[in-house]
PDB file of C-alpha atoms in Angstrom:
ATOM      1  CA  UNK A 728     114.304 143.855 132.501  1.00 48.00           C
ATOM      2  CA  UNK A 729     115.102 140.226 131.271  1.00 49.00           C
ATOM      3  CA  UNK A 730     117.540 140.048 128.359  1.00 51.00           C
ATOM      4  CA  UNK A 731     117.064 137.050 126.240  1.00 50.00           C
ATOM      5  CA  UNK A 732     119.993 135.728 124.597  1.00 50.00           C
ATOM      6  CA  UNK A 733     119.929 136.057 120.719  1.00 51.00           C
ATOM      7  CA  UNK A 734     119.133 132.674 119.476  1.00 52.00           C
ATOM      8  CA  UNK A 735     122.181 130.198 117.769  1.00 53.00           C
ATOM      9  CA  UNK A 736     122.572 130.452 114.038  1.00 51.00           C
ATOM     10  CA  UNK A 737     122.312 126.515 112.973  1.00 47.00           C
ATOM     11  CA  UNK A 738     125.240 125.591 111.277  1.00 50.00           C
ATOM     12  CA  UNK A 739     125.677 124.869 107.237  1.00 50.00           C
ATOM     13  CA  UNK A 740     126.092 121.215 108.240  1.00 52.00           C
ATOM     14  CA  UNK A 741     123.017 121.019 110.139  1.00 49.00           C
ATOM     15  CA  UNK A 742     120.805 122.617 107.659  1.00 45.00           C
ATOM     16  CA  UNK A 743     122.048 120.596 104.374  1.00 49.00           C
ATOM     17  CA  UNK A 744     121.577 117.536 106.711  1.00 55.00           C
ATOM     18  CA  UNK A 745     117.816 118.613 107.894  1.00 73.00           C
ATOM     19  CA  UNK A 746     117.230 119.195 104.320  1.00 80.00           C
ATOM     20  CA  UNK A 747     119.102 115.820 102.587  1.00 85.00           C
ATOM     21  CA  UNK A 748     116.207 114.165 104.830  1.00 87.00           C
ATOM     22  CA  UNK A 749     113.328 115.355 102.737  1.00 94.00           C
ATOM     23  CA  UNK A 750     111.473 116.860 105.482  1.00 93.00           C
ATOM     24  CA  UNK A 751     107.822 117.422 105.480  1.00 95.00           C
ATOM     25  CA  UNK A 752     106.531 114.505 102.948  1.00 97.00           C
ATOM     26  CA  UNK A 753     105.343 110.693 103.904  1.00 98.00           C
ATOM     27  CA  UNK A 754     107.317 109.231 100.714  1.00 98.00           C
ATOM     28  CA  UNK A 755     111.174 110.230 100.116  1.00 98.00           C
ATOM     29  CA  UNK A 756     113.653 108.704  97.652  1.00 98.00           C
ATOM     30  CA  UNK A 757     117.674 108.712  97.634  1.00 98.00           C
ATOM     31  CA  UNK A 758     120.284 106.652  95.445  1.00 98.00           C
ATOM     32  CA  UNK A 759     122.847 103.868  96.990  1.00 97.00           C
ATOM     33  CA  UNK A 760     124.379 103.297 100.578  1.00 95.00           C
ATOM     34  CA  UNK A 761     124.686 107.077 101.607  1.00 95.00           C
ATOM     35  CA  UNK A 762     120.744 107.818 100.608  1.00 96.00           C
ATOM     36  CA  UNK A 763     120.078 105.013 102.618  1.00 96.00           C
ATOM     37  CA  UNK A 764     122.256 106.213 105.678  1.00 95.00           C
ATOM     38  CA  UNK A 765     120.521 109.725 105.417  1.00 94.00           C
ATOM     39  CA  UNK A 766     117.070 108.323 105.280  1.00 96.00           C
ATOM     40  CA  UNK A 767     117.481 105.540 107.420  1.00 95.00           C
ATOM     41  CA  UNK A 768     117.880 108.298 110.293  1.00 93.00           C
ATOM     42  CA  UNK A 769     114.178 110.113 109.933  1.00 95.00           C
ATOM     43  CA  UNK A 770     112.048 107.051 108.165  1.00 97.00           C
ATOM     44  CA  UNK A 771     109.903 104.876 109.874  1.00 97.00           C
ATOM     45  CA  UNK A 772     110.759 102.308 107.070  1.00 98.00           C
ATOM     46  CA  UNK A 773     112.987 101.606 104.174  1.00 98.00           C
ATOM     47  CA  UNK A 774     111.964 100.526 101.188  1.00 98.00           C
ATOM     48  CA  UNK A 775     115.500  98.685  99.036  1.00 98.00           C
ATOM     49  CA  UNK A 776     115.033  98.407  95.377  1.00 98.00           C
ATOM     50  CA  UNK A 777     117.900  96.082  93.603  1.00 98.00           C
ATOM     51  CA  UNK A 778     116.402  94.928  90.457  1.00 98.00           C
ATOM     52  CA  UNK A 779     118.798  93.232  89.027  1.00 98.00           C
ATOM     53  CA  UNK A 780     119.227  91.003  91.167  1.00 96.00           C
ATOM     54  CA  UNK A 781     119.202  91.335  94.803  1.00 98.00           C
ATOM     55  CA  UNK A 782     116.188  92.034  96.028  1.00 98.00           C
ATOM     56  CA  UNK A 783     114.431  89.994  92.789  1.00 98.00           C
ATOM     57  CA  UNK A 784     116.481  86.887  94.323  1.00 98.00           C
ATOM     58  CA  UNK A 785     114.884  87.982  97.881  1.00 98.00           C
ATOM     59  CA  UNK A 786     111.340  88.018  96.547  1.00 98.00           C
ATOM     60  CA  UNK A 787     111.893  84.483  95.017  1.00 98.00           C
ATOM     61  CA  UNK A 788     113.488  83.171  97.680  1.00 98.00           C
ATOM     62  CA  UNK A 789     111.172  83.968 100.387  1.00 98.00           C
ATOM     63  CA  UNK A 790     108.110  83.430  98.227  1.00 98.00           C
ATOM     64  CA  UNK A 791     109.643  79.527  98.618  1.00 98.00           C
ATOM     65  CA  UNK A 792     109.396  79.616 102.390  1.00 98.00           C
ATOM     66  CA  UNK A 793     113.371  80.820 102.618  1.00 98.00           C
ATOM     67  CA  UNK A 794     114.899  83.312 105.266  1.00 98.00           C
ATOM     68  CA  UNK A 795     117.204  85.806 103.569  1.00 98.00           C
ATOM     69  CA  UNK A 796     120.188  86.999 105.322  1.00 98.00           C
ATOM     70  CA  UNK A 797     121.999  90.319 103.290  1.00 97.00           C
ATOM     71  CA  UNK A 798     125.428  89.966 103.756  1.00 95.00           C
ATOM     72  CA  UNK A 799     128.253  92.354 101.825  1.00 91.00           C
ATOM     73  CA  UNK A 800     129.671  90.845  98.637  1.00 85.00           C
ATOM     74  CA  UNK A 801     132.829  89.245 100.022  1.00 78.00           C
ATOM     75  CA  UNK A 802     135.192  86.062 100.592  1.00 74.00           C
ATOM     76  CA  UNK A 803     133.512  86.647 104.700  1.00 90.00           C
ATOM     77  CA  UNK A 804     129.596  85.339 103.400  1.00 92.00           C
ATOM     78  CA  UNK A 805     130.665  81.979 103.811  1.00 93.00           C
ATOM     79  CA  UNK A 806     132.525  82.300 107.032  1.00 95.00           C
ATOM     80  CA  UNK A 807     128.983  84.242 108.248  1.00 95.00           C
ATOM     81  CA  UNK A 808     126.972  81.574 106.708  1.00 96.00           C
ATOM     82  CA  UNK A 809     128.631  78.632 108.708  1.00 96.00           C
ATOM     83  CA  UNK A 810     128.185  81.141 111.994  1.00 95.00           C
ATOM     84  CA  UNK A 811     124.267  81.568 111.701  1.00 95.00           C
ATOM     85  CA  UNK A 812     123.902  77.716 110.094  1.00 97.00           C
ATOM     86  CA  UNK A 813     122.802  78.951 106.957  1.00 98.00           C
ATOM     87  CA  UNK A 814     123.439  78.175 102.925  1.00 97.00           C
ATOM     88  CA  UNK A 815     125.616  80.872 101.066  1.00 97.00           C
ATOM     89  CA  UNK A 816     124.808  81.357  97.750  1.00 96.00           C
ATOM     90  CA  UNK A 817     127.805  81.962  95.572  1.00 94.00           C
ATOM     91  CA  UNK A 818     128.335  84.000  91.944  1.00 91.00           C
ATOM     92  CA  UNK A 819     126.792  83.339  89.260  1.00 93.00           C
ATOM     93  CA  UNK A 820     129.384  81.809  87.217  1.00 93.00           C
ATOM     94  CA  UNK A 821     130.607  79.772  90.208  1.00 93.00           C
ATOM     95  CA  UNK A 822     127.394  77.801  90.611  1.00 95.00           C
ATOM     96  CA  UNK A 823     127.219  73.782  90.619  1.00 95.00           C
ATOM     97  CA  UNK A 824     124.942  71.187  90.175  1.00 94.00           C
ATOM     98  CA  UNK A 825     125.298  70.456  93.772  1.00 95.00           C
ATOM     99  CA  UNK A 826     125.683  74.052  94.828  1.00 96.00           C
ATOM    100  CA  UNK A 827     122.833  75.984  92.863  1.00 96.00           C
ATOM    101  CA  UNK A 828     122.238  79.258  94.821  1.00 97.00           C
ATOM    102  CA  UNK A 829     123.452  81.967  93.926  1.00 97.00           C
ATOM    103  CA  UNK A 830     122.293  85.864  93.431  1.00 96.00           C
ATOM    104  CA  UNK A 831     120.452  84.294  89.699  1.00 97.00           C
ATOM    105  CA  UNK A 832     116.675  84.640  90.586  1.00 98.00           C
ATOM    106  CA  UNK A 833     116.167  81.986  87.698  1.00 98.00           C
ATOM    107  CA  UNK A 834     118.394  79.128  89.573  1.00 97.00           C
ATOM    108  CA  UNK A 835     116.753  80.341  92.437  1.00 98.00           C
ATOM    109  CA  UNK A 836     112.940  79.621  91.785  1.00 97.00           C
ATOM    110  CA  UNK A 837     114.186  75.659  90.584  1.00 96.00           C
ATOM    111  CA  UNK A 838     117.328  75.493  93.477  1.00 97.00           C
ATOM    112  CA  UNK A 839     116.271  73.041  96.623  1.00 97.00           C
ATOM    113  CA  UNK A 840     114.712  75.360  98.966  1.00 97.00           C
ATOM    114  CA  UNK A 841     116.574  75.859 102.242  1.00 98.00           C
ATOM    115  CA  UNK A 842     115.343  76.965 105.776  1.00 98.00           C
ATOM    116  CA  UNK A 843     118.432  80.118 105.630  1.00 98.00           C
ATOM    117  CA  UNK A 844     119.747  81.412 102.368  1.00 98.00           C
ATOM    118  CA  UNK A 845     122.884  84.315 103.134  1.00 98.00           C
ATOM    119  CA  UNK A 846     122.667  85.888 100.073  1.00 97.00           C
ATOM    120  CA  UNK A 847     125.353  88.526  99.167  1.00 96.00           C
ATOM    121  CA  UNK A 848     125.660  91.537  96.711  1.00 94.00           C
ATOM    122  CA  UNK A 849     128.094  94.786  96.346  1.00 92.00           C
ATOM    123  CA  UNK A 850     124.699  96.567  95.769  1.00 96.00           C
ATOM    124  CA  UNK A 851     121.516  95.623  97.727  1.00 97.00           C
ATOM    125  CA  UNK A 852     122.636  93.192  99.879  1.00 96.00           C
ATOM    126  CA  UNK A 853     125.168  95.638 101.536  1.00 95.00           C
ATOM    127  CA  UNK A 854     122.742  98.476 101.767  1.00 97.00           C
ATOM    128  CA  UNK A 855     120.274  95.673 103.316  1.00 97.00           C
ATOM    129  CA  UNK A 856     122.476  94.852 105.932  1.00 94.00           C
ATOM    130  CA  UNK A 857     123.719  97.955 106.993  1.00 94.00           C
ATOM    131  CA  UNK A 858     119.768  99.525 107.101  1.00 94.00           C
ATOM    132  CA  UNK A 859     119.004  96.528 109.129  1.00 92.00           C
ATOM    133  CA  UNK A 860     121.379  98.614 111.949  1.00 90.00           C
ATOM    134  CA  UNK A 861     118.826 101.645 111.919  1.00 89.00           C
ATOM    135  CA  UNK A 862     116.080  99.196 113.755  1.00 90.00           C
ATOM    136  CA  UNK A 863     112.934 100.291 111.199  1.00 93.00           C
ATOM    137  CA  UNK A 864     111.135  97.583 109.388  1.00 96.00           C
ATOM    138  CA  UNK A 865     113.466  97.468 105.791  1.00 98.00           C
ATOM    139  CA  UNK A 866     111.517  95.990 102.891  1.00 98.00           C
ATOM    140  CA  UNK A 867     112.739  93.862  99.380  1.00 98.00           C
ATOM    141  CA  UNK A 868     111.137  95.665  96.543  1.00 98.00           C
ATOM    142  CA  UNK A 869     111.144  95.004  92.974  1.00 98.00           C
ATOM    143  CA  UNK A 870     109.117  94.882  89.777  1.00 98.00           C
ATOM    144  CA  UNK A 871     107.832  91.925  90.618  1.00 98.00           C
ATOM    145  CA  UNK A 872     105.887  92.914  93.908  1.00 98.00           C
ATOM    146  CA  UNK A 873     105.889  96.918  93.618  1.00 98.00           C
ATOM    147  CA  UNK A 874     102.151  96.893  94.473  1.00 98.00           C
ATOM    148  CA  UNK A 875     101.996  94.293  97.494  1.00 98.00           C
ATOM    149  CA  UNK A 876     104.648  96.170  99.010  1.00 98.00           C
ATOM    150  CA  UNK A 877     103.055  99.824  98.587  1.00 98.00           C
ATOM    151  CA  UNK A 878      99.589  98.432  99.844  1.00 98.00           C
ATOM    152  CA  UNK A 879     101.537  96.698 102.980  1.00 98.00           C
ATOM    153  CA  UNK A 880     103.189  99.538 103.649  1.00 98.00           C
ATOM    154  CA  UNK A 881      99.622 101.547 103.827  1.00 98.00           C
ATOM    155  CA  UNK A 882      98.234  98.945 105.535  1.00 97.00           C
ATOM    156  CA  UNK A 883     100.868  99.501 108.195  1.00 97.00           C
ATOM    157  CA  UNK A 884     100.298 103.185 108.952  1.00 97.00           C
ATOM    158  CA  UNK A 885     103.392 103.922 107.277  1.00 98.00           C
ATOM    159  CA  UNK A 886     103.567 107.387 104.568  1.00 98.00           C
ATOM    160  CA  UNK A 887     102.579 110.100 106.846  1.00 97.00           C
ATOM    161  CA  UNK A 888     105.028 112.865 107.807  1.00 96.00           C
ATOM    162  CA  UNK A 889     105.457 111.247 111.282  1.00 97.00           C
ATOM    163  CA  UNK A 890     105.766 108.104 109.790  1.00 98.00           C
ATOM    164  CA  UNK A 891     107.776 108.638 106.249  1.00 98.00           C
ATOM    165  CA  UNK A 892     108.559 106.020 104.474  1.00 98.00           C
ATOM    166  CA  UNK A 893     112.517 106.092 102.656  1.00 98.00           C
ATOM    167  CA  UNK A 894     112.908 104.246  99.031  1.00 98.00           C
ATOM    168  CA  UNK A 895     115.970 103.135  98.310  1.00 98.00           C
ATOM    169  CA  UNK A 896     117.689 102.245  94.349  1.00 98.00           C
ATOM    170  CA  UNK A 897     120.665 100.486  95.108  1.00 98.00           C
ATOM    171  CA  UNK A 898     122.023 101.177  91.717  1.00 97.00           C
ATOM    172  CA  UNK A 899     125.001  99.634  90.661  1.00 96.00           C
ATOM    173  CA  UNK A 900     129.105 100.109  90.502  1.00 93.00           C
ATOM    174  CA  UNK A 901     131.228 101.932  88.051  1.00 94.00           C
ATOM    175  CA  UNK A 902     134.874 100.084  88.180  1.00 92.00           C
ATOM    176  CA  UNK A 903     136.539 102.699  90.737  1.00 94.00           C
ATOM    177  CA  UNK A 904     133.552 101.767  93.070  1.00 91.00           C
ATOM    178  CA  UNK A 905     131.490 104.828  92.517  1.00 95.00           C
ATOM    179  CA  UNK A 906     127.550 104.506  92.253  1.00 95.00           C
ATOM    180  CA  UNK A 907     126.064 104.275  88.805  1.00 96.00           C
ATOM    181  CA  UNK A 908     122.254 105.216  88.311  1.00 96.00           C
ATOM    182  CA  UNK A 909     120.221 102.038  86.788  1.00 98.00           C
ATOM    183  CA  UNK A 910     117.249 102.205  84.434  1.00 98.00           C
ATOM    184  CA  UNK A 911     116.051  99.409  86.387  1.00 98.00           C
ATOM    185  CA  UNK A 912     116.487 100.424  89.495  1.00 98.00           C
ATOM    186  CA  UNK A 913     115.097 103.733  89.329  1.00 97.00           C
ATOM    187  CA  UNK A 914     111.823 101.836  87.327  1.00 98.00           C
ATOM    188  CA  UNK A 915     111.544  99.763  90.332  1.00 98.00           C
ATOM    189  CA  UNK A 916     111.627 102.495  92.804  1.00 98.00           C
ATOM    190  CA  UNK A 917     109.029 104.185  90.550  1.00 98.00           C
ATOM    191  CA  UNK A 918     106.876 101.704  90.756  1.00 98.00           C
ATOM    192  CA  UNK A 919     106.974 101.505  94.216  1.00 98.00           C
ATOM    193  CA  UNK A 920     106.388 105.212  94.789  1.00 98.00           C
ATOM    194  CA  UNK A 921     103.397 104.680  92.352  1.00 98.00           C
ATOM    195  CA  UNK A 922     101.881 102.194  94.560  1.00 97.00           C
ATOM    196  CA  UNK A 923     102.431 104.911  97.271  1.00 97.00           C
ATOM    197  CA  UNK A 924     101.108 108.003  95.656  1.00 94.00           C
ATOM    198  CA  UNK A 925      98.562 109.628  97.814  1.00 93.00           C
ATOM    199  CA  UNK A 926      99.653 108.878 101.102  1.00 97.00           C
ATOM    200  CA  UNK A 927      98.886 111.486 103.801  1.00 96.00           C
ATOM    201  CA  UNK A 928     102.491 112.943 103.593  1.00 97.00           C
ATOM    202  CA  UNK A 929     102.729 113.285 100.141  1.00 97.00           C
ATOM    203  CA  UNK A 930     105.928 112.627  98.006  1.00 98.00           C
ATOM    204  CA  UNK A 931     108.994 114.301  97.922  1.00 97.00           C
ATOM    205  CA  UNK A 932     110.144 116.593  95.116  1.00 97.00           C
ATOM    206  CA  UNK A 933     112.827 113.616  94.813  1.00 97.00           C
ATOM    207  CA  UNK A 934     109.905 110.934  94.844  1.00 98.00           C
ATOM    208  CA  UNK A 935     108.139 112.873  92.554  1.00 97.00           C
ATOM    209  CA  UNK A 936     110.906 113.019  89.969  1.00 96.00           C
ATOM    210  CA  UNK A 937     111.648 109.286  90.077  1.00 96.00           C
ATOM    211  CA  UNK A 938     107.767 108.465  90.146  1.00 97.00           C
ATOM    212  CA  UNK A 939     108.189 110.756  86.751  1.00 96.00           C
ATOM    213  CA  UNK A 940     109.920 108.165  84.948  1.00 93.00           C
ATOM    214  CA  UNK A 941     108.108 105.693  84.978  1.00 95.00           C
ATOM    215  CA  UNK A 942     104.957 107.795  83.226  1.00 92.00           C
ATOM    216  CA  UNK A 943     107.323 108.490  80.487  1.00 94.00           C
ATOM    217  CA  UNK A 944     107.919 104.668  79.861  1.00 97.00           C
ATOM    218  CA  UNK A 945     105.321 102.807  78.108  1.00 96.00           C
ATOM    219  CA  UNK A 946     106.885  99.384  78.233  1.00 98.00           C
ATOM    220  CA  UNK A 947     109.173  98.864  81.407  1.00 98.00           C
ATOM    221  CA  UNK A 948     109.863  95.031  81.022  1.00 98.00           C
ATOM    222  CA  UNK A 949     111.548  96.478  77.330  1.00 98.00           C
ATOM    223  CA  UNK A 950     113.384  99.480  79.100  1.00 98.00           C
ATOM    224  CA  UNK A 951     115.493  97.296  81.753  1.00 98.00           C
ATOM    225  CA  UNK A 952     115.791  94.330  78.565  1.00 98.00           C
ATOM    226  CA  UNK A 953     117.360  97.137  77.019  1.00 98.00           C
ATOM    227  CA  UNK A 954     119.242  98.862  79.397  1.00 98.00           C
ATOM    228  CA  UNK A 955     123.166  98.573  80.525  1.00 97.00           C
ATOM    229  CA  UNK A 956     122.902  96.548  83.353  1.00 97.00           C
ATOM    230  CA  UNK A 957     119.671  94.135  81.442  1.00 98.00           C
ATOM    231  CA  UNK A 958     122.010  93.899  78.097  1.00 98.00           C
ATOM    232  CA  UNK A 959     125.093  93.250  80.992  1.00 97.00           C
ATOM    233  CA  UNK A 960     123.204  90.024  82.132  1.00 98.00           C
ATOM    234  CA  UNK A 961     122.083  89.301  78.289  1.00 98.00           C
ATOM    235  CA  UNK A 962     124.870  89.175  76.593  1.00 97.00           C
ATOM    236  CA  UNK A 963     126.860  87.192  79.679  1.00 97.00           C
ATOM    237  CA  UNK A 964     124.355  84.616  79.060  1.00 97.00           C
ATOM    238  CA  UNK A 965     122.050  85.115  81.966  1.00 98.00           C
ATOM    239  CA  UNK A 966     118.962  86.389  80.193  1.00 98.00           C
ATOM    240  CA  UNK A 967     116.388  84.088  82.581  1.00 98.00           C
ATOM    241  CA  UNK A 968     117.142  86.254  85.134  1.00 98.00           C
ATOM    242  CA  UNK A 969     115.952  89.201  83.217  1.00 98.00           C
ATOM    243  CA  UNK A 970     112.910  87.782  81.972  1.00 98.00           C
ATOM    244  CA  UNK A 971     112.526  86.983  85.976  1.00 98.00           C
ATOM    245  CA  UNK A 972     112.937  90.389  86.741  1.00 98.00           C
ATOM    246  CA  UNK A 973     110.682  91.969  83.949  1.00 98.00           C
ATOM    247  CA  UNK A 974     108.008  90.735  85.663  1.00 98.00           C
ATOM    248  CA  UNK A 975     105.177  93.402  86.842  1.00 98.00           C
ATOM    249  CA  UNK A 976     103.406  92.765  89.758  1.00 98.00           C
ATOM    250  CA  UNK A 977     103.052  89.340  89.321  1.00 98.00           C
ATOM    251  CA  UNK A 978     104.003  88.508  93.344  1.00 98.00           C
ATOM    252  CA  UNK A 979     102.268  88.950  96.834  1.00 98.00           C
ATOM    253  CA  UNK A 980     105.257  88.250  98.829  1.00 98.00           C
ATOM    254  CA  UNK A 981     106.744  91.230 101.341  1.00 98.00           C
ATOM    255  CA  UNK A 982     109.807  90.391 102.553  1.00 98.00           C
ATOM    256  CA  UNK A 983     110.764  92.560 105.484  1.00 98.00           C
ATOM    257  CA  UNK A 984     113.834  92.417 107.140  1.00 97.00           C
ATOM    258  CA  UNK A 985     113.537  92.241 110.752  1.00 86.00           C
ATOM    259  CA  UNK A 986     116.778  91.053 112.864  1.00 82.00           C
ATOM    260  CA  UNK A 987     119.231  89.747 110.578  1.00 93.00           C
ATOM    261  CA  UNK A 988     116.895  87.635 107.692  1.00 97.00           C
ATOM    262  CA  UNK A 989     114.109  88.920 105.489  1.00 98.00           C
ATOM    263  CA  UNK A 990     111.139  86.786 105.602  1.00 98.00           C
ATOM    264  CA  UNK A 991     107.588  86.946 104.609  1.00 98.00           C
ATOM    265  CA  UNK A 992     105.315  90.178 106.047  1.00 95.00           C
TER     266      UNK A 992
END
């Protein structure tokens, strides 16, 4: 008689990771650079939400006709900038009239358009660039073109349990570097996952929950006006940029990140 061998017991580590993953729906949602890492290895696409600014700036930008290159926030955009032949946009507060791109989405929609923007952020931008390594399609979302991007995403195939598809609020930084939760953020990922609701796969108990808030909030363009991060940009005298943001659905424009830039779907 045969004797089979009992089979191996997986491990603790390989369960919790199987099960960070959000196995067995089409549309899954995580927080920051490590939800990103953990979907980025079972999605067929990521979805980056970065309200205010990032991925606002992004839709802007390449709504002009601009390439978008993410790039960590850093002294080292510039240096990258020069090596690819592109423009590097530069803080807020550092702008010029002769050097007006920077992450506002408001000096962004009157700035000269240029054939390659790098565009840097401690939030988006870095999660951006460091999906782009995982090889799937990764997509600019925000309030302004939550829709387009859920029906592109459909129209690709994408939101089946083969073919999952990962959203991704950035969120923002408490002062020891930690990730804090945003109002906005989490409403733009909603609204995302609302323009993905009844995809084959389904959404995640995670999706689901963040799809939840934005049912409870009657008037979004108020909640991130309101918010720490809106009242943040408010009060340091960048309120366009809000008002740019607040937008719903008002934009077309996909940009997908494919090789290094994001550019038009």
């Amino acid at each position: 008689m045969t004797r089979t061998s009992p089979p191996r017991p997986i491990s603790a580590d390989a369960l919790a990771a199987a099960v960070y993953a959000q196995p067995g729906s089409g549309a899954r949602f995580d927080w920051g650079l490590t939800g990103a890492a953990e979907l980025g290895r079972v999605c067929a696409a990521l979805v980056v939400v970065d309200v205010l600014s990032f991925t606002t700036a992004v839709e802007v930008a390449v709504g002009r006709g601009m390439r978008v290159y993410p790039f960590p926030w850093g002294e080292q955009a510039a240096e990258y900038a020069r090596r690819v032949g592109a423009v590097a946009a530069v803080g807020r507060r550092r702008m010029t009239p002769e050097h007006p791109w920077s992450l506002s989405p408001a000096a962004l929609r009157t700035a000269p358009a240029v054939a390659d923007l790098v565009l840097p952020s401690p939030n988006g931008s870095a999660i951006s660039a460091a999906a782009s390594a995982t090889g799937v399609p990764v997509v600019a979302a925000c309030l302004r073109n939550a829709r387009a991007v859920g029906r592109w995403l459909r129209a690709q195939g994408y939101g089946s349990t083969d073919a999952p598809v990962g959203v991704v609020a950035a969120g923002e930084r408490w002062p020891d570097g930690s990730l804090r939760p945003s109002v906005e953020d989490q409403l733009g990922a909603a609204s995302v996952l609302d323009a993905l609701a009844g995809v084959p796969g389904g959404l995640s108990v995670e999706a689901a929950m963040a799809l939840a808030a934005l049912a409870s909030t009657p008037d979004v363009p108020a909640a991130v006006r309101g918010c720490v991060s809106g009242r943040e940009l408010v009060e340091g005298g960048f309120a366009a940029d809000v008002e740019v943001a607040v937008q719903i659905d008002v934009s077309d424009v996909v940009p997908v990140l494919r090789q290094d830039f994001f550019a038009a779907a």
